mmCIF file of C-alpha atoms in Angstrom:
data_model
loop_
_atom_site.group_PDB
_atom_site.id
_atom_site.type_symbol
_atom_site.label_atom_id
_atom_site.label_comp_id
_atom_site.label_asym_id
_atom_site.label_seq_id
_atom_site.Cartn_x
_atom_site.Cartn_y
_atom_site.Cartn_z
ATOM 1 C CA ARG R 1 14.039 12.819 -14.441
ATOM 2 C CA ASP R 2 14.768 13.936 -10.896
ATOM 3 C CA GLY R 3 14.107 17.084 -8.925
ATOM 4 C CA VAL R 4 12.648 19.807 -11.107
ATOM 5 C CA VAL R 5 11.086 19.125 -14.497
ATOM 6 C CA ILE R 6 14.252 19.555 -16.545
ATOM 7 C CA GLY R 7 13.678 21.608 -19.688
ATOM 8 C CA GLY R 8 10.179 22.569 -18.637
ATOM 9 C CA LEU R 9 8.772 19.316 -20.022
ATOM 10 C CA THR R 10 4.997 19.231 -20.068
ATOM 11 C CA THR R 11 2.507 16.456 -20.788
ATOM 12 C CA ALA R 12 -0.674 16.543 -22.876
ATOM 13 C CA ALA R 13 -3.100 14.066 -24.452
ATOM 14 C CA SER R 14 -4.996 14.566 -27.711
ATOM 15 C CA ALA R 15 -6.737 11.174 -27.515
ATOM 16 C CA GLY R 16 -7.526 9.093 -24.445
ATOM 17 C CA THR R 17 -6.581 9.814 -20.842
ATOM 18 C CA THR R 18 -3.136 8.196 -20.619
ATOM 19 C CA GLN R 19 -0.307 10.662 -19.911
ATOM 20 C CA TRP R 20 3.453 10.633 -19.463
ATOM 21 C CA VAL R 21 4.158 10.252 -15.739
ATOM 22 C CA GLN R 22 7.123 10.080 -13.411
ATOM 23 C CA SER R 23 8.210 6.527 -12.603
ATOM 24 C CA ASN R 24 10.760 4.924 -10.294
ATOM 25 C CA ALA R 25 10.203 1.443 -11.735
ATOM 26 C CA LEU R 26 13.105 1.798 -14.193
ATOM 27 C CA SER R 27 15.654 4.533 -14.831
ATOM 28 C CA SER R 28 19.022 5.009 -16.474
ATOM 29 C CA SER R 29 20.301 7.087 -13.569
ATOM 30 C CA PRO R 30 18.805 7.249 -10.072
ATOM 31 C CA SER R 31 16.009 7.415 -9.359
ATOM 32 C CA ASN R 32 13.210 8.383 -11.755
ATOM 33 C CA SER R 33 12.337 8.450 -15.444
ATOM 34 C CA TRP R 34 9.471 9.531 -17.661
ATOM 35 C CA PHE R 35 7.054 6.678 -18.388
ATOM 36 C CA ALA R 36 4.453 6.099 -21.112
ATOM 37 C CA ALA R 37 2.189 3.105 -20.539
ATOM 38 C CA ASN R 38 1.262 0.857 -23.466
ATOM 39 C CA ALA R 39 -2.445 1.572 -23.018
ATOM 40 C CA THR R 40 -5.167 -0.888 -23.997
ATOM 41 C CA THR R 41 -7.308 1.955 -25.339
ATOM 42 C CA THR R 42 -6.818 4.405 -28.190
ATOM 43 C CA SER R 43 -4.341 7.020 -26.993
ATOM 44 C CA ASP R 44 -2.138 9.800 -28.358
ATOM 45 C CA PHE R 45 -0.085 11.732 -25.806
ATOM 46 C CA THR R 46 3.055 13.848 -25.728
ATOM 47 C CA LEU R 47 5.913 15.033 -23.531
ATOM 48 C CA THR R 48 7.036 18.453 -24.809
ATOM 49 C CA SER R 49 10.057 20.642 -24.066
ATOM 50 C CA ASN R 50 10.277 24.380 -23.721
ATOM 51 C CA ALA R 51 11.799 26.260 -26.668
ATOM 52 C CA PHE R 52 15.592 26.338 -26.979
ATOM 53 C CA THR R 53 17.998 27.661 -29.618
ATOM 54 C CA ALA R 54 19.993 25.187 -31.691
ATOM 55 C CA GLY R 55 23.679 25.973 -32.206
ATOM 56 C CA ASN R 56 26.211 25.241 -34.956
ATOM 57 C CA LEU R 57 26.748 21.798 -33.456
ATOM 58 C CA SER R 58 23.511 20.987 -31.656
ATOM 59 C CA VAL R 59 22.785 17.541 -30.260
ATOM 60 C CA LEU R 60 19.866 16.091 -28.343
ATOM 61 C CA SER R 61 20.429 12.769 -26.611
ATOM 62 C CA PHE R 62 18.239 10.655 -24.384
ATOM 63 C CA LYS R 63 18.275 7.181 -22.902
ATOM 64 C CA HIS R 64 15.262 4.935 -23.196
ATOM 65 C CA TYR R 65 13.911 1.436 -22.791
ATOM 66 C CA TYR R 66 10.698 0.174 -24.330
ATOM 67 C CA VAL R 67 8.632 -2.952 -24.772
ATOM 68 C CA LEU R 68 5.541 -2.129 -26.862
ATOM 69 C CA GLU R 69 3.025 -4.042 -28.947
ATOM 70 C CA ASN R 70 5.152 -4.691 -31.992
ATOM 71 C CA SER R 71 4.263 -2.799 -35.208
ATOM 72 C CA VAL R 72 1.032 -1.514 -33.627
ATOM 73 C CA ASP R 73 1.814 0.725 -30.635
ATOM 74 C CA GLY R 74 4.854 2.963 -30.633
ATOM 75 C CA GLY R 75 6.482 6.339 -30.222
ATOM 76 C CA ARG R 76 8.362 8.972 -32.133
ATOM 77 C CA VAL R 77 10.444 12.076 -31.542
ATOM 78 C CA GLU R 78 9.019 15.209 -33.175
ATOM 79 C CA ILE R 79 10.400 18.715 -33.675
ATOM 80 C CA SER R 80 8.843 22.155 -34.141
ATOM 81 C CA ASN R 81 10.541 25.373 -35.230
ATOM 82 C CA ASP R 82 7.398 27.530 -34.970
ATOM 83 C CA ASN R 83 6.795 27.219 -31.206
ATOM 84 C CA GLY R 84 4.571 24.176 -31.545
ATOM 85 C CA ALA R 85 2.201 25.400 -34.249
ATOM 86 C CA THR R 86 3.317 22.507 -36.461
ATOM 87 C CA TRP R 87 5.310 19.381 -35.689
ATOM 88 C CA ASN R 88 7.501 17.223 -37.926
ATOM 89 C CA ASP R 89 9.029 13.794 -37.463
ATOM 90 C CA ALA R 90 12.588 14.065 -36.133
ATOM 91 C CA GLY R 91 13.453 10.616 -37.494
ATOM 92 C CA PRO R 92 15.548 11.977 -40.398
ATOM 93 C CA TYR R 93 17.804 13.743 -37.868
ATOM 94 C CA ILE R 94 18.417 10.712 -35.632
ATOM 95 C CA VAL R 95 22.021 9.573 -36.066
ATOM 96 C CA GLN R 96 22.132 6.774 -33.489
ATOM 97 C CA ASN R 97 19.526 4.195 -32.433
ATOM 98 C CA GLY R 98 16.712 5.453 -34.604
ATOM 99 C CA TYR R 99 13.301 3.924 -35.223
ATOM 100 C CA ASN R 100 13.469 0.142 -35.209
ATOM 101 C CA THR R 101 10.047 -0.859 -36.563
ATOM 102 C CA ILE R 102 7.826 -0.410 -39.606
ATOM 103 C CA MET R 103 4.275 -0.068 -38.320
ATOM 104 C CA ASN R 104 1.289 -1.912 -39.774
ATOM 105 C CA ALA R 105 -2.149 -0.768 -40.914
ATOM 106 C CA THR R 106 -3.712 -1.097 -37.433
ATOM 107 C CA SER R 107 -1.298 1.441 -35.963
ATOM 108 C CA LEU R 108 -2.315 5.071 -35.433
ATOM 109 C CA TRP R 109 0.995 5.974 -37.091
ATOM 110 C CA GLY R 110 -0.214 4.454 -40.341
ATOM 111 C CA ASN R 111 0.890 1.547 -42.491
ATOM 112 C CA ASN R 112 4.617 1.403 -43.354
ATOM 113 C CA GLN R 113 5.460 4.322 -41.056
ATOM 114 C CA LYS R 114 8.550 4.022 -38.845
ATOM 115 C CA ALA R 115 8.553 4.359 -35.048
ATOM 116 C CA PHE R 116 10.015 2.983 -31.833
ATOM 117 C CA SER R 117 8.045 -0.242 -31.246
ATOM 118 C CA GLY R 118 8.557 -3.829 -30.186
ATOM 119 C CA VAL R 119 11.615 -4.249 -27.953
ATOM 120 C CA SER R 120 14.490 -1.776 -27.647
ATOM 121 C CA TYR R 121 16.927 -4.212 -26.076
ATOM 122 C CA ALA R 122 16.246 -7.624 -24.499
ATOM 123 C CA GLN R 123 12.713 -7.729 -23.115
ATOM 124 C CA GLY R 124 12.732 -7.631 -19.330
ATOM 125 C CA SER R 125 16.378 -6.539 -19.157
ATOM 126 C CA GLY R 126 15.674 -2.931 -18.216
ATOM 127 C CA GLN R 127 18.724 -2.008 -20.314
ATOM 128 C CA PHE R 128 18.504 1.554 -21.621
ATOM 129 C CA ILE R 129 19.878 2.518 -25.034
ATOM 130 C CA THR R 130 21.024 5.989 -26.109
ATOM 131 C CA THR R 131 19.429 7.791 -29.033
ATOM 132 C CA VAL R 132 21.184 10.830 -30.531
ATOM 133 C CA VAL R 133 19.449 13.500 -32.632
ATOM 134 C CA ASP R 134 21.547 15.947 -34.696
ATOM 135 C CA LEU R 135 19.797 19.350 -34.622
ATOM 136 C CA SER R 136 22.656 21.263 -36.275
ATOM 137 C CA SER R 137 20.600 21.942 -39.406
ATOM 138 C CA PHE R 138 18.320 24.082 -37.224
ATOM 139 C CA SER R 139 21.243 26.321 -36.168
ATOM 140 C CA GLY R 140 20.060 29.720 -34.963
ATOM 141 C CA GLN R 141 16.423 28.650 -34.794
ATOM 142 C CA SER R 142 14.210 28.317 -31.758
ATOM 143 C CA VAL R 143 13.005 24.721 -31.580
ATOM 144 C CA ARG R 144 10.934 22.484 -29.343
ATOM 145 C CA ILE R 145 11.134 18.704 -29.030
ATOM 146 C CA ARG R 146 8.415 16.287 -28.019
ATOM 147 C CA PHE R 147 8.114 12.563 -27.406
ATOM 148 C CA ARG R 148 4.849 11.238 -28.802
ATOM 149 C CA MET R 149 3.274 7.892 -27.904
ATOM 150 C CA ARG R 150 0.320 6.377 -29.800
ATOM 151 C CA THR R 151 -1.608 3.153 -29.113
ATOM 152 C CA ASN R 152 -4.613 1.513 -30.716
ATOM 153 C CA ALA R 153 -7.769 0.276 -28.975
ATOM 154 C CA ASN R 154 -6.431 -3.055 -27.691
ATOM 155 C CA ASN R 155 -3.389 -5.214 -27.088
ATOM 156 C CA ALA R 156 -2.719 -8.734 -28.312
ATOM 157 C CA SER R 157 -4.715 -11.260 -26.311
ATOM 158 C CA GLY R 158 -2.947 -12.335 -23.126
ATOM 159 C CA SER R 159 0.004 -9.997 -23.710
ATOM 160 C CA THR R 160 1.397 -7.318 -21.431
ATOM 161 C CA TYR R 161 4.008 -4.703 -22.310
ATOM 162 C CA ASP R 162 6.506 -2.772 -20.179
ATOM 163 C CA GLY R 163 5.815 0.572 -21.894
ATOM 164 C CA TRP R 164 8.302 3.317 -22.833
ATOM 165 C CA PHE R 165 10.752 4.769 -20.291
ATOM 166 C CA ILE R 166 12.851 7.875 -21.085
ATOM 167 C CA ASP R 167 15.634 9.301 -18.920
ATOM 168 C CA ASP R 168 18.682 11.592 -19.026
ATOM 169 C CA ILE R 169 17.341 13.952 -21.709
ATOM 170 C CA LEU R 170 20.227 16.258 -22.649
ATOM 171 C CA HIS R 171 20.678 19.083 -25.157
ATOM 172 C CA MET R 172 24.161 20.388 -25.996
ATOM 173 C CA ASN R 173 25.329 23.292 -28.186
ATOM 174 C CA GLY R 174 28.882 24.117 -29.241
ATOM 175 C CA CYS R 175 31.538 23.857 -31.943
ATOM 176 C CA GLY R 176 33.019 20.641 -33.238
ATOM 177 C CA GLY R 177 31.637 17.713 -35.163
ATOM 178 C CA ILE R 178 30.087 14.289 -35.062
ATOM 179 C CA VAL R 179 32.370 11.254 -35.307
ATOM 180 C CA LYS R 180 30.663 8.164 -36.690
ATOM 181 C CA ALA R 181 32.113 4.658 -36.463
ATOM 182 C CA GLY R 182 30.593 1.500 -37.922
ATOM 183 C CA LEU R 183 31.310 -2.197 -37.600
ATOM 184 C CA TYR R 184 30.797 -4.134 -40.861
ATOM 185 C CA ASN R 185 31.058 -7.798 -41.764
ATOM 186 C CA SER R 186 32.890 -9.193 -44.779
ATOM 187 C CA THR R 187 29.918 -8.458 -47.073
ATOM 188 C CA GLY R 188 29.795 -4.797 -46.060
ATOM 189 C CA THR R 189 26.665 -5.153 -43.916
ATOM 190 C CA VAL R 190 26.520 -2.927 -40.836
ATOM 191 C CA ILE R 191 26.680 -5.009 -37.650
ATOM 192 C CA ASP R 192 26.839 -2.132 -35.189
ATOM 193 C CA ASN R 193 27.631 1.571 -35.130
ATOM 194 C CA THR R 194 28.294 4.397 -32.733
ATOM 195 C CA VAL R 195 27.982 8.165 -33.030
ATOM 196 C CA SER R 196 29.938 10.543 -30.807
ATOM 197 C CA PRO R 197 29.479 14.319 -30.845
ATOM 198 C CA VAL R 198 32.826 15.945 -30.091
ATOM 199 C CA PHE R 199 32.784 19.511 -28.792
ATOM 200 C CA VAL R 200 36.068 21.340 -29.262
ATOM 201 C CA LYS R 201 37.239 24.638 -27.766
ATOM 202 C CA GLY R 202 40.007 26.485 -29.568
ATOM 203 C CA GLY R 203 41.362 29.943 -28.788
ATOM 204 C CA SER R 204 39.182 32.582 -27.232
ATOM 205 C CA THR R 205 38.026 33.878 -30.627
ATOM 206 C CA THR R 206 38.939 31.191 -33.175
ATOM 207 C CA ALA R 207 36.686 28.216 -33.835
ATOM 208 C CA VAL R 208 38.058 24.778 -34.616
ATOM 209 C CA ALA R 209 36.698 21.921 -36.700
ATOM 210 C CA PHE R 210 37.559 18.487 -38.027
ATOM 211 C CA THR R 211 39.750 18.588 -41.134
ATOM 212 C CA ALA R 212 40.076 14.850 -41.813
ATOM 213 C CA GLN R 213 38.222 11.718 -40.862
ATOM 214 C CA PRO R 214 39.847 8.374 -40.083
ATOM 215 C CA ALA R 215 40.376 5.875 -42.878
ATOM 216 C CA ASP R 216 38.589 2.529 -42.783
ATOM 217 C CA ALA R 217 40.477 -0.233 -40.991
ATOM 218 C CA THR R 218 40.097 -4.006 -40.815
ATOM 219 C CA ALA R 219 40.426 -6.056 -37.646
ATOM 220 C CA CYS R 220 39.603 -9.605 -36.667
ATOM 221 C CA GLU R 221 37.858 -10.630 -33.464
ATOM 222 C CA ASN R 222 39.786 -9.838 -30.261
ATOM 223 C CA ASN R 223 42.094 -7.376 -32.077
ATOM 224 C CA ASN R 224 42.131 -3.598 -31.721
ATOM 225 C CA VAL R 225 42.148 -0.751 -34.236
ATOM 226 C CA THR R 226 43.239 2.813 -33.463
ATOM 227 C CA PHE R 227 41.701 5.827 -35.219
ATOM 228 C CA THR R 228 43.024 9.372 -35.411
ATOM 229 C CA VAL R 229 40.879 12.452 -35.992
ATOM 230 C CA LYS R 230 42.613 15.653 -37.129
ATOM 231 C CA ILE R 231 41.392 19.024 -35.964
ATOM 232 C CA GLY R 232 42.290 22.425 -37.369
ATOM 233 C CA ARG R 233 41.145 26.012 -37.168
ATOM 234 C CA ALA R 234 38.085 26.399 -39.375
ATOM 235 C CA SER R 235 34.394 27.082 -39.328
ATOM 236 C CA CYS R 236 32.216 25.659 -36.577
ATOM 237 C CA ARG R 237 29.885 24.358 -39.255
ATOM 238 C CA GLU R 238 32.283 21.718 -40.535
ATOM 239 C CA ARG R 239 31.190 18.185 -39.604
ATOM 240 C CA VAL R 240 32.528 14.698 -40.172
#
């Protein structure tokens, strides 16, 4: 969030007066980020992109850090494919670092709804995490993305919250696929995972795609495992 307003991002509020603003308090890359305060009044405000066309492999990524009133105040990513006439939750398309909290009945999001809330990573650390949204299913469509923050009328007594910081918002189109890797314990429970979009350029007229994904491998602590991904000439729409 430096220089011009990348992507034509605009702010608006449908409830309350709090807005997304530029901040130099925390950022993933120098020197500014977008900031949404955890307001102590009822608020509902958005940061919205201009329209862009999703490609065969279309990925939105952003880095963010948040400390919000847990299960009460929080944010979501939303998507529109009708130029903002209607908006839908982009949660189903998030493939890395999705919503971390189930909201309660006092939240404007509604009881049992998912959102970014609580702490993203170590309160007070300022450590940004990367969230990745796979927009490939909207290939060929004009879409807009917005970041929506909602808070109720008060915060927990005596508590203060850092708010929600967003930086390095990036949209990429191309051919290739998404490589997913997960770390599991002995009971098959996911401990950690990573998602990497891989954009591949073949010949001048022939697209390439993944033809095989790596097999599962087992490794103990302090040991390494090597994975191989095979790529062949095929349709851009193939994904791993």
